[in-house]
Structure formats: structure tokens, C-alpha cells
Coordinates of C-alpha atoms in Angstrom, one line a residue:
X181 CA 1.2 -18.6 2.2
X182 CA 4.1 -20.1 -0.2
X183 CA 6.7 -17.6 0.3
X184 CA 10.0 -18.6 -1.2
X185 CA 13.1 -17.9 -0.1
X186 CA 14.0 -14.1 -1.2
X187 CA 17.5 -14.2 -2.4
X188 CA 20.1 -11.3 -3.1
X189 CA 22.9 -10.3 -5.8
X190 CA 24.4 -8.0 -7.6
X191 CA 21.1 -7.5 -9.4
X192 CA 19.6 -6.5 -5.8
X193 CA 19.7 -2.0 -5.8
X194 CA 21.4 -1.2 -2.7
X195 CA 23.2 -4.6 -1.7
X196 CA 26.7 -4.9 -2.1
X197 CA 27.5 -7.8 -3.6
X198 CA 29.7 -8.1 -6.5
X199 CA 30.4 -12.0 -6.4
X200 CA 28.1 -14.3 -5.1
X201 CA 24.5 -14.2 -3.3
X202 CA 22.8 -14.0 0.0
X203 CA 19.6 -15.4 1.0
X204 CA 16.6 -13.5 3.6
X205 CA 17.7 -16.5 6.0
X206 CA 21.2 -15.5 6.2
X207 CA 20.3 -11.6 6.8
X208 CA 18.0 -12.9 9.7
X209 CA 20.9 -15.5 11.2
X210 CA 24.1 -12.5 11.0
X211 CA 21.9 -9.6 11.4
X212 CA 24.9 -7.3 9.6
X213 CA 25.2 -4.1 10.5
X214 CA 23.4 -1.6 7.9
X215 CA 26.7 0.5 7.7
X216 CA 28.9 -2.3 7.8
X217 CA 29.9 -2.2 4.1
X218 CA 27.2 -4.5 2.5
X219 CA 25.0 -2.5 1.6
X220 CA 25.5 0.8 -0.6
X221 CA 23.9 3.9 -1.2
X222 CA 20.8 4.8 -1.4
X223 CA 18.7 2.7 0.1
X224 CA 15.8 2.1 1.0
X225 CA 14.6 0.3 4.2
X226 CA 11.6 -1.1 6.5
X227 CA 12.0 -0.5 10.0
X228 CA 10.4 -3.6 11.3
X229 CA 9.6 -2.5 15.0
X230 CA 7.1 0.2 13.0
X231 CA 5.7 -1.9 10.4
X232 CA 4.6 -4.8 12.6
X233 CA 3.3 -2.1 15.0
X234 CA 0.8 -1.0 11.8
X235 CA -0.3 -4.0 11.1
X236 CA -1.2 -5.0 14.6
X237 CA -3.0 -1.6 15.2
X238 CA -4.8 -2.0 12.0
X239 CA -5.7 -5.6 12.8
X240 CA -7.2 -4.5 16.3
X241 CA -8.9 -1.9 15.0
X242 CA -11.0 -3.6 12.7
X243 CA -11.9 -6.6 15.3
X244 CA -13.1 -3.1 17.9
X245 CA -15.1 -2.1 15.1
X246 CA -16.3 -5.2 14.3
X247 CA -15.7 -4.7 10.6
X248 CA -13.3 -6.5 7.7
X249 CA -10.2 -5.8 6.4
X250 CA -8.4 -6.5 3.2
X251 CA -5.5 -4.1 3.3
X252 CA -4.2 -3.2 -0.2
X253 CA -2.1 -5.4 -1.3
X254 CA -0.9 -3.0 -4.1
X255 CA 1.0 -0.9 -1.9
X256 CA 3.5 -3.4 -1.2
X257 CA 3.1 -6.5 -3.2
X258 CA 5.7 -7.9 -0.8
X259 CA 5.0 -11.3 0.4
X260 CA 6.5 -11.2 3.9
X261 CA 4.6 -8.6 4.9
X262 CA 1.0 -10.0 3.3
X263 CA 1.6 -12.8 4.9
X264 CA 2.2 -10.7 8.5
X265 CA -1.1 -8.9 7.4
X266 CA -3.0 -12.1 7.1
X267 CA -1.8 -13.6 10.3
X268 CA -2.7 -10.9 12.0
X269 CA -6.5 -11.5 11.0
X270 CA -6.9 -9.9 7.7
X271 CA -10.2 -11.4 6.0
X272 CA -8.2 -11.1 2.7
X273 CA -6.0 -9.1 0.7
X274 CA -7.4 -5.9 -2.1
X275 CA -5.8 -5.7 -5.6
X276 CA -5.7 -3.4 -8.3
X277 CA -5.3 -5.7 -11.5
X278 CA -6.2 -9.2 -12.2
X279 CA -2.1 -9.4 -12.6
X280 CA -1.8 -8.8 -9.0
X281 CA -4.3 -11.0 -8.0
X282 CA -2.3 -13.8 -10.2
X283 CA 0.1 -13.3 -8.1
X284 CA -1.2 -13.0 -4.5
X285 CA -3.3 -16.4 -5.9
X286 CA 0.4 -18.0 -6.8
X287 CA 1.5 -17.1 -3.2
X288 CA -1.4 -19.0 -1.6
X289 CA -3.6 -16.3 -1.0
X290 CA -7.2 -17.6 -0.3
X291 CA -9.5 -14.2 -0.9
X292 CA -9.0 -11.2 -2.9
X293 CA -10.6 -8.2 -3.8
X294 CA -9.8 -6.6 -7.2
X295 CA -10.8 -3.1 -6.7
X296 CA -11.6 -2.4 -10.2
X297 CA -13.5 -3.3 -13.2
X298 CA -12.3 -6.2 -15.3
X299 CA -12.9 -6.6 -18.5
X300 CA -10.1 -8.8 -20.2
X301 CA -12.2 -11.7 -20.8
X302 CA -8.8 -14.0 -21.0
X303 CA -8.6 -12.7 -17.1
X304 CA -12.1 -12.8 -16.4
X305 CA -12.2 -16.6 -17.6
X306 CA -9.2 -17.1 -15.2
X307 CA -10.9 -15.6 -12.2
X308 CA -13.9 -17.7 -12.6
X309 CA -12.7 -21.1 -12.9
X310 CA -9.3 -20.6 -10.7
X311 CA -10.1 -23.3 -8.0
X312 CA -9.6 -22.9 -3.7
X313 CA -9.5 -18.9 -4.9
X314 CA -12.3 -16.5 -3.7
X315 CA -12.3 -13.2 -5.5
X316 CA -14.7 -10.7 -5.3
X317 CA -14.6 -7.8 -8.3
X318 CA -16.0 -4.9 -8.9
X319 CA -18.2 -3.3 -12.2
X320 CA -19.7 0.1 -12.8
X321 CA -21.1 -0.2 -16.0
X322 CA -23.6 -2.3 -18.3
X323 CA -20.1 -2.8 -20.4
X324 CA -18.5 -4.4 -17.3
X325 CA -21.4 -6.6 -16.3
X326 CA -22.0 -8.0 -19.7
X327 CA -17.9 -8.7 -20.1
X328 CA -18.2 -10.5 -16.3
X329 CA -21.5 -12.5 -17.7
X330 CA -19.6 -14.0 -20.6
X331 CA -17.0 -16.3 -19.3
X332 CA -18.3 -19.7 -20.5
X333 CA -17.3 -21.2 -17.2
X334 CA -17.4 -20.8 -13.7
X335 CA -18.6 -17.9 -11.5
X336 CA -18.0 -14.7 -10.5
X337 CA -18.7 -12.8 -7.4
X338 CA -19.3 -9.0 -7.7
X339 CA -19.7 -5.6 -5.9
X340 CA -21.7 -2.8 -7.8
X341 CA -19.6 0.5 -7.4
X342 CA -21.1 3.6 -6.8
X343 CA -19.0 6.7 -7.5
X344 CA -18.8 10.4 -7.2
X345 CA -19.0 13.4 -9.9
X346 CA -15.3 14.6 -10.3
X347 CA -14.2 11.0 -9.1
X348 CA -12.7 8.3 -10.3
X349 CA -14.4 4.7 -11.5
X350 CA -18.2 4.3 -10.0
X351 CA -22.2 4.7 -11.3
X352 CA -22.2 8.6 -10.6
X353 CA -26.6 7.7 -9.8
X354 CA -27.8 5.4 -7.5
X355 CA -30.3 4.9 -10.3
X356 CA -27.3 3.9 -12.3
X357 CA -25.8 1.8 -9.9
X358 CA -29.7 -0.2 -9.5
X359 CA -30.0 -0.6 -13.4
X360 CA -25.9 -1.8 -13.4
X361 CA -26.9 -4.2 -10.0
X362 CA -30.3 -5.6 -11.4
X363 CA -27.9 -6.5 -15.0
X364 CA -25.6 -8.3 -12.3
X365 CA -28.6 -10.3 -10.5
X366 CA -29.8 -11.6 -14.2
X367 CA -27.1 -12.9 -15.1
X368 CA -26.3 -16.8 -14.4
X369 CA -22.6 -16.8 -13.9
X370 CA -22.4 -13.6 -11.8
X371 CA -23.2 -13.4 -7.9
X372 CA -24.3 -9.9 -6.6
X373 CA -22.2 -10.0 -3.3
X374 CA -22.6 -6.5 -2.2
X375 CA -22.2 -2.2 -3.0
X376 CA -18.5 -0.7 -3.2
X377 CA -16.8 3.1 -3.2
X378 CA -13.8 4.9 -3.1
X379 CA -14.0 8.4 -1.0
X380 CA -10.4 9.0 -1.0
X381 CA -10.3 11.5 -3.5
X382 CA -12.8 13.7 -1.7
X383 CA -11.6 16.6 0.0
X384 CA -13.6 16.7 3.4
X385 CA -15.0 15.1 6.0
X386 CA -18.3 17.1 4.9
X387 CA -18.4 15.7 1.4
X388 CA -17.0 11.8 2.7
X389 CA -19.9 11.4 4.6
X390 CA -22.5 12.9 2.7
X391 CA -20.8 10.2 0.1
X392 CA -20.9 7.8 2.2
X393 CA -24.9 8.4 3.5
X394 CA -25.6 7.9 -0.4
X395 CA -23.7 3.9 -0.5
X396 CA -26.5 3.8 2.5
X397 CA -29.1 5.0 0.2
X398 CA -28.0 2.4 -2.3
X399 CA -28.3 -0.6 0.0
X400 CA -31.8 0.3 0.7
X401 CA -33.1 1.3 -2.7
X402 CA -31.1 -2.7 -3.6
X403 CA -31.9 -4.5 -0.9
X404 CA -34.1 -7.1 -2.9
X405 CA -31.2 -8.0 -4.9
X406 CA -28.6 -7.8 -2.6
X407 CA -27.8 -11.1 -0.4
X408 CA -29.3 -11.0 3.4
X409 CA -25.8 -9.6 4.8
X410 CA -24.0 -7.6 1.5
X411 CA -20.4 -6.7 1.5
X412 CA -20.2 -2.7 1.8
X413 CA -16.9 -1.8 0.6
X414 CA -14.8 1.6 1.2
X415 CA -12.2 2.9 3.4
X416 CA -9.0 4.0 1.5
X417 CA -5.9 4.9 3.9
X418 CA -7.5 8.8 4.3
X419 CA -11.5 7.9 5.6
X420 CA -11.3 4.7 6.8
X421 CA -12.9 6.0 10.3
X422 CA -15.8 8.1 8.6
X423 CA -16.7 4.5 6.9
X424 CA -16.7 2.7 10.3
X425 CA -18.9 5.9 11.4
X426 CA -21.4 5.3 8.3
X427 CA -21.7 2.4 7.2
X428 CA -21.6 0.4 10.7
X429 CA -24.7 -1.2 10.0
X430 CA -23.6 -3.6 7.4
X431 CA -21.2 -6.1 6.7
X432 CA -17.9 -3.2 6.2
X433 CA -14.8 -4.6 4.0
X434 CA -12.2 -1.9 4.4
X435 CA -9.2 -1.9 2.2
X436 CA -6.3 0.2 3.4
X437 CA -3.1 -0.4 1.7
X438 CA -0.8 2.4 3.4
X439 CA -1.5 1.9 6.9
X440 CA 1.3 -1.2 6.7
X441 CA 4.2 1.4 6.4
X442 CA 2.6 4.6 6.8
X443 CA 4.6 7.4 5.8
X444 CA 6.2 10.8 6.4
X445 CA 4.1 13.4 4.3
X446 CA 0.9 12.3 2.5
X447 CA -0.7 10.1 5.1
X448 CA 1.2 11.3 8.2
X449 CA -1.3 14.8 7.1
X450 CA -4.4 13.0 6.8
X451 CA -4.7 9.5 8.9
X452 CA -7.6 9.1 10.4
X453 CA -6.2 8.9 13.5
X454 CA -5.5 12.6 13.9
X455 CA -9.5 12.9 14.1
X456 CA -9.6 9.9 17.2
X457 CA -6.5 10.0 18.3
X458 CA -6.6 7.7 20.8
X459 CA -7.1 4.7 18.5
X460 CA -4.2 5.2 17.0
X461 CA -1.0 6.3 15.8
X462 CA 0.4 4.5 12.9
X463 CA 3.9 4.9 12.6
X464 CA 6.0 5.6 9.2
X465 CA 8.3 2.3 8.9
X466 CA 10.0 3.7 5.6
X467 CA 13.3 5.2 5.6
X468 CA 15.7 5.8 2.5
X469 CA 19.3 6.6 3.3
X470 CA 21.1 8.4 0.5
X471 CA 25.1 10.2 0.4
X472 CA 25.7 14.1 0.2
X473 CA 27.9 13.8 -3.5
X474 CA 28.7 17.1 -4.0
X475 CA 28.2 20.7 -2.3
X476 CA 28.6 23.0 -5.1
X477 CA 27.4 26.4 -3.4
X478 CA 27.3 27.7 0.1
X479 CA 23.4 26.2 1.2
X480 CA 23.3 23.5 -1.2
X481 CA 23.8 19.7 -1.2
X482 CA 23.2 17.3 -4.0
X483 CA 22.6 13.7 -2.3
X484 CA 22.8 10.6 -4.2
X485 CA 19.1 9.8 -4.9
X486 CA 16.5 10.6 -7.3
X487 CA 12.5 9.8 -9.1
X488 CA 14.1 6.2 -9.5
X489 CA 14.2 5.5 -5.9
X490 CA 12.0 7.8 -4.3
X491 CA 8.2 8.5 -4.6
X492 CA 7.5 12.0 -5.3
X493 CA 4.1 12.2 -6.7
X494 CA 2.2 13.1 -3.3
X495 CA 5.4 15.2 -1.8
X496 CA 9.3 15.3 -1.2
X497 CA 11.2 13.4 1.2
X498 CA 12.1 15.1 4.3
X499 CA 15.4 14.8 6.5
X500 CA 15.5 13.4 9.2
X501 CA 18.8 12.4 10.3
X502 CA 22.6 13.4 9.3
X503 CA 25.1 10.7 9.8
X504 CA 28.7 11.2 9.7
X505 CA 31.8 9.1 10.8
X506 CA 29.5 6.7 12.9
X507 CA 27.9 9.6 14.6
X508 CA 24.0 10.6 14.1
X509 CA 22.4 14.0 14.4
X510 CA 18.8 15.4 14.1
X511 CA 19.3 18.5 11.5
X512 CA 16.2 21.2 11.5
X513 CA 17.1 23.4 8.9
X514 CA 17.4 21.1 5.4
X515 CA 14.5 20.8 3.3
X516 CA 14.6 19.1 -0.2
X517 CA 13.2 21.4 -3.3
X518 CA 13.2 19.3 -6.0
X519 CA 14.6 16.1 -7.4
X520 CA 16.1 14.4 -11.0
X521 CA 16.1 10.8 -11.9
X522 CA 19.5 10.2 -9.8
X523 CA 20.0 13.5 -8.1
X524 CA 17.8 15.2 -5.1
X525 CA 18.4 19.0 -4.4
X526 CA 18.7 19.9 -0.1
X527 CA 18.9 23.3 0.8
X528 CA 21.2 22.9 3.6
X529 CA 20.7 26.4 5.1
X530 CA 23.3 26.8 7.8
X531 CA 24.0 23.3 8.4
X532 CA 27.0 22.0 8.1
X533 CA 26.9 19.2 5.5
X534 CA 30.0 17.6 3.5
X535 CA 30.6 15.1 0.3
X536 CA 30.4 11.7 2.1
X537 CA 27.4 12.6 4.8
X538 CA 24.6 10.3 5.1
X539 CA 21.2 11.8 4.6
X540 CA 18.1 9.6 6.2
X541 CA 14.9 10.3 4.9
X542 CA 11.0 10.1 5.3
X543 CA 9.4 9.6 2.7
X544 CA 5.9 10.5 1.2
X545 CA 3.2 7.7 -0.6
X546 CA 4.3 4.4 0.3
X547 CA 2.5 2.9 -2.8
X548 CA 5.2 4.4 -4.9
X549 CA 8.1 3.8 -2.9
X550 CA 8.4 -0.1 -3.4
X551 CA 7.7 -0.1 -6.7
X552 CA 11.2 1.0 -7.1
X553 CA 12.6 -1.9 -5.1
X554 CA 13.2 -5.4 -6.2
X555 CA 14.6 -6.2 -2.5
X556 CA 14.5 -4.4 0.6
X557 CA 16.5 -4.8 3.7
X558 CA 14.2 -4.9 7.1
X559 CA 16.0 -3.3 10.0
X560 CA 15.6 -3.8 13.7
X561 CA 15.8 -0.5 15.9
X562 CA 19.5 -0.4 15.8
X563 CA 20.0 -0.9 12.2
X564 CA 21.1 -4.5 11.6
X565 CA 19.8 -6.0 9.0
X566 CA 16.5 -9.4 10.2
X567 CA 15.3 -10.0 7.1
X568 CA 14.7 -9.0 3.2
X569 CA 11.5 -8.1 1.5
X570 CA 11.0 -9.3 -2.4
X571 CA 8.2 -7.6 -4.0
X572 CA 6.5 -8.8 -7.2
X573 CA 5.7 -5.8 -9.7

């Protein structure tokens, strides 16, 4: 990949640096101390020990399952760590947009996924004739095939989705999805490449796999217009072992984007590896340290961090660690009930908690964490400082 050289200022949240700039090289070569004074409040940071520990368990279980994976590149749309996925045996990278698959094409990227239907033809057009750049996209509709069919030039490789009724994108039918497929096959710029789905948003294993035993029913009921070994395409960061459990008959692509950073709410209650445990655990790699400013009434503490630098969609932060004068402890009793654009609300309980502490916390939904981060500091195991993350959204 064509990383460049990630470079900090005082445009960079979090690093302190009011005259000059720093580059990732530099952070790797001193390896400053995260409470050293470069680096201000709040913050958020990738514990590199964790992350690499993901992506390696992630890796290794696709190669015992004998199945592909093109992790979502969405999550993180940070080159340093796509590249880490990639080297660790990724068969490509997923996207959401044709914007983000500009951009993991720009980085050097060879294969990518979009997990949606496109139908800008300005970015279809793009995605056909873009050369030493193999994409794969997905349609679930007449509309989408016959805005796929018209680029003028090139050609475009495509998955058939099949959804679910209360779901998202995705043919609800497999009748639907045959009459969308046999469009796909007719038409001379488009390749049929395989059958994709999304069961994330179902809400048990029950209804997954009776999902799931449907995207087998499709296969069959399109197997004279599907190539000799189709792509079969699900596994979100929730399911990813019922798909290995169905669909390991075919050619699986499974496109986890959280499993790189887990996390500490969400996906910490739902991986897949609480069902087979020993194949896992990921590990949440995230951690945002914010200040206690102000402790207005007996059992509350305002800290320094709010919706613009934590997610909060899929759950509040959590605490995990109080540090103070140098000196770390593991609190029990602080929960956070609710936060403002620049202001989060702990209930402190009986703790002991003063203006100045440092708060560490988990966080919940990794995919909305780094959107909120231009740069981000990786850390070793004892905080210093081996690297910086740019991400591109």
C-alpha cells in the first residue's frame, strides 16, 4: 500500500502542539510518554498490543475456516491499520460508498467490496474502467442493475443481495433476487460474481440462520447463472460464526469491520466468540482518556468529553480507570448517564473524584469512534506513544 507519512499540528485534536509539527516517524523513534505534556485532553487512543492481536485472530480464523475476508474498511478508514489487515492475509478490504473505495483505490488497495448499491453513474463509470482495481458491488433491484449496465465502458463485477422483511437494503424474495440476477447475467458489461446478505440487524441466532438457510436456497434456485464457484457474502461483526456454520459449502467472503478494535459495549455483548469461545477473544484496543472539569454536587463529575469525540449511538462509555498525580486506580462504582456535545455526565457514587482526575474509558461502536479523529496516537502497553493513525473521512 502507498501510505504517506501521517503528520501532526495544531490542527491534530488531542496533540499539543502550538508551533510546529511532528511526523508518525518521530512518535515511533521517541516513543513520548502519553502523559508527558504532548498530548491534551481528551483523547482518544489505539492500544496497539490489542489491535494487532484482532487482526491476527481474525486472520487465523478465516484460513481454519477456510473462508475469505474483507474486513470493513469503513470502520476505520485508517491506512496503517488496512495495511496490517492486508498483511495479515485479508483477500481484500469492504466499503460502504464508492468515495471510500476512491480512496482505499488511492492507497493501493487491489480488491474491494462496496457493500451497497451504486447508482451514481459518474461513480459507476469510474469503477468500471479504473485499471489494476478489482471491485465487486452489490444491487438489489431492476433500478440498480440497469444503472450498473449503463456505463459505456468497462465492466463491472456484481453480487445479487438478498435481504430480510424489517431489514435493511436486499430483494426481500428469492424470486426477486432470481428476476434481479437473471437482469445481471443479460447484461454485457456486468459479471454475475456471486449472492450477498447482511444478517446483522437480526435479533437471534434462530432468525440468522433460518436467514442464512434462505442465501442457500438462492444459490441453488441460481446456480445456472451463477459462476462454477460464486462469491457468498455475509458476516457483519455480530454472526460471522453462524455464516461459517451455513454457508460453508461455498466460496464465504466475510466482511467484519469491528473485529480490528473491538470494543467495550456493543460488540464486547454480542461477538461471536462468546458462542465458541475457544476461538477467540478479541480484545477492545480503544481507549479515550478525558479530565474530571468540575464536581458541582456530591456524586457527580462533569469530564471533559462529549458526542464530538465519543460514539454514543450503540451505548455510553464506561470507566475504566482513575488517574491522578501519576497514580492509576480501577474505580467500580462510576457509570456515565448521559452526554452533550463537549460535556459527559459520571455519577461518581462514593468515589472520590476531583477537578484535574483523569478518567479512561471504553468505549462502545468503534465505527463511530474514528470518525471523530483526524489523527490518533497508537500506544504500547505502558502508554508511550509508537505511532499515529490518519484516517480519511
Amino acid at each position: 500500500m502507498d501510505i504517506e507519512e501521517t503528520t501532526v499540528d495544531w490542527r491534530s485534536k488531542g496533540f499539543w502542539l502550538p508551533d510546529g509539527e511532528r511526523t508518525a516517524s518521530w512518535y515511533a523513534t521517541a516513543r513520548p510518554g502519553l502523559f508527558d505534556g504532548g498530548f491534551t485532553w481528551p483523547l482518544l487512543t489505539v492500544r496497539e498490543s490489542a489491535a494487532r492481536r484482532n487482526i491476527d485472530l481474525m486472520a487465523a480464523y478465516a484460513r481454519r475456516h477456510d473462508v475469505q475476508f474483507a474486513p470493513h474498511a469503513k470502520t476505520t478508514m485508517a491506512p496503517g491499520l488496512i495495511a496490517a489487515q492486508l498483511s495479515a492475509g485479508a483477500w481484500g478490504m469492504t466499503v460502504a460508498t464508492p468515495n471510500q473505495a476512491l480512496v482505499l483505490n488511492r492507497l493501493g488497495v487491489p480488491r474491494v467490496f462496496i457493500a451497497n448499491e451504486v447508482l451514481d453513474p459518474v461513480a459507476l463509470q469510474w469503477l468500471a474502467s479504473v485499471p489494476d482495481f478489482e471491485v465487486y458491488l452489490q444491487v438489489d433491484s431492476l433500478a440498480g442493475v440497469a444503472a450498473a449496465a449503463a456505463v459505456p465502458a468497462g465492466r463491472l463485477r456484481v453480487l445479487v443481495e438478498l435481504g430480510h422483511a424489517g431489514g435493511r437494503t436486499g430483494a426481500r424474495t428469492v424470486d426477486e433476487l432470481s428476476e434481479i440476477a437473471s437482469a445481471v447475467a443479460a447484461a454485457p458489461r456486468l459479471s454475475l460474481a456471486g449472492i450477498t446478505g447482511y444478517e446483522g440487524q437480526l435479533p437471534d441466532a434462530a432468525s440468522v440462520d433460518a436467514f442464512l438457510d434462505t442465501m442457500v436456497v438462492a444459490v441453488s434456485r441460481l446456480k445456472d447463472l451463477l459462476p462454477a464457484e460464486p462469491l457468498v457474502s455475509a458476516g457483519g461483526s455480530a454472526w460471522f460464526d453462524r455464516v461459517v456454520a451455513r454457508l460453508s459449502r461455498f466460496r464465504v467472503l466475510l466482511r467484519s469491520g469491528a473485529s480490528v478494535t473491538h470494543d467495550d459495549g456493543f460488540y464486547r455483548e454480542r461477538t461471536p466468540f462468546l458462542r465458541v469461545p475457544d476461538e477467540g477473544p478479541l480484545t477492545a484496543a480503544l481507549q479515550m482518556w478525558a479530565q474530571v472539569i468540575s464536581t458541582p454536587e456530591p456524586g457527580l463529575a462533569i469530564v471533559g468529553m462529549g458526542k464530538r469525540d465519543a460514539p454514543f449511538d450503540e451505548g455510553l462509555p464506561v470507566v475504566h480507570e482513575l488517574r491522578r498525580g501519576g497514580v492509576s486506580s480501577a474505580p467500580t462504582d462510576m457509570s456515565v448517564t448521559k452526554m452533550n456535545d463537549h460535556h459527559t455526565y459520571v455519577a461518581t457514587g462514593p468515589a472520590a473524584v476531583v477537578p484535574g482526575d483523569l478518567l479512561r474509558f471504553g468505549l462502545s461502536h468503534p465505527c463511530t469512534a474514528f470518525d471523530k479523529w483526524r489523527d490518533i496516537p497508537v500506544v504500547d502497553d505502558d502508554h508511550h506513544v509508537v505511532d499515529v493513525l490518519h484516517t480519511y473521512f
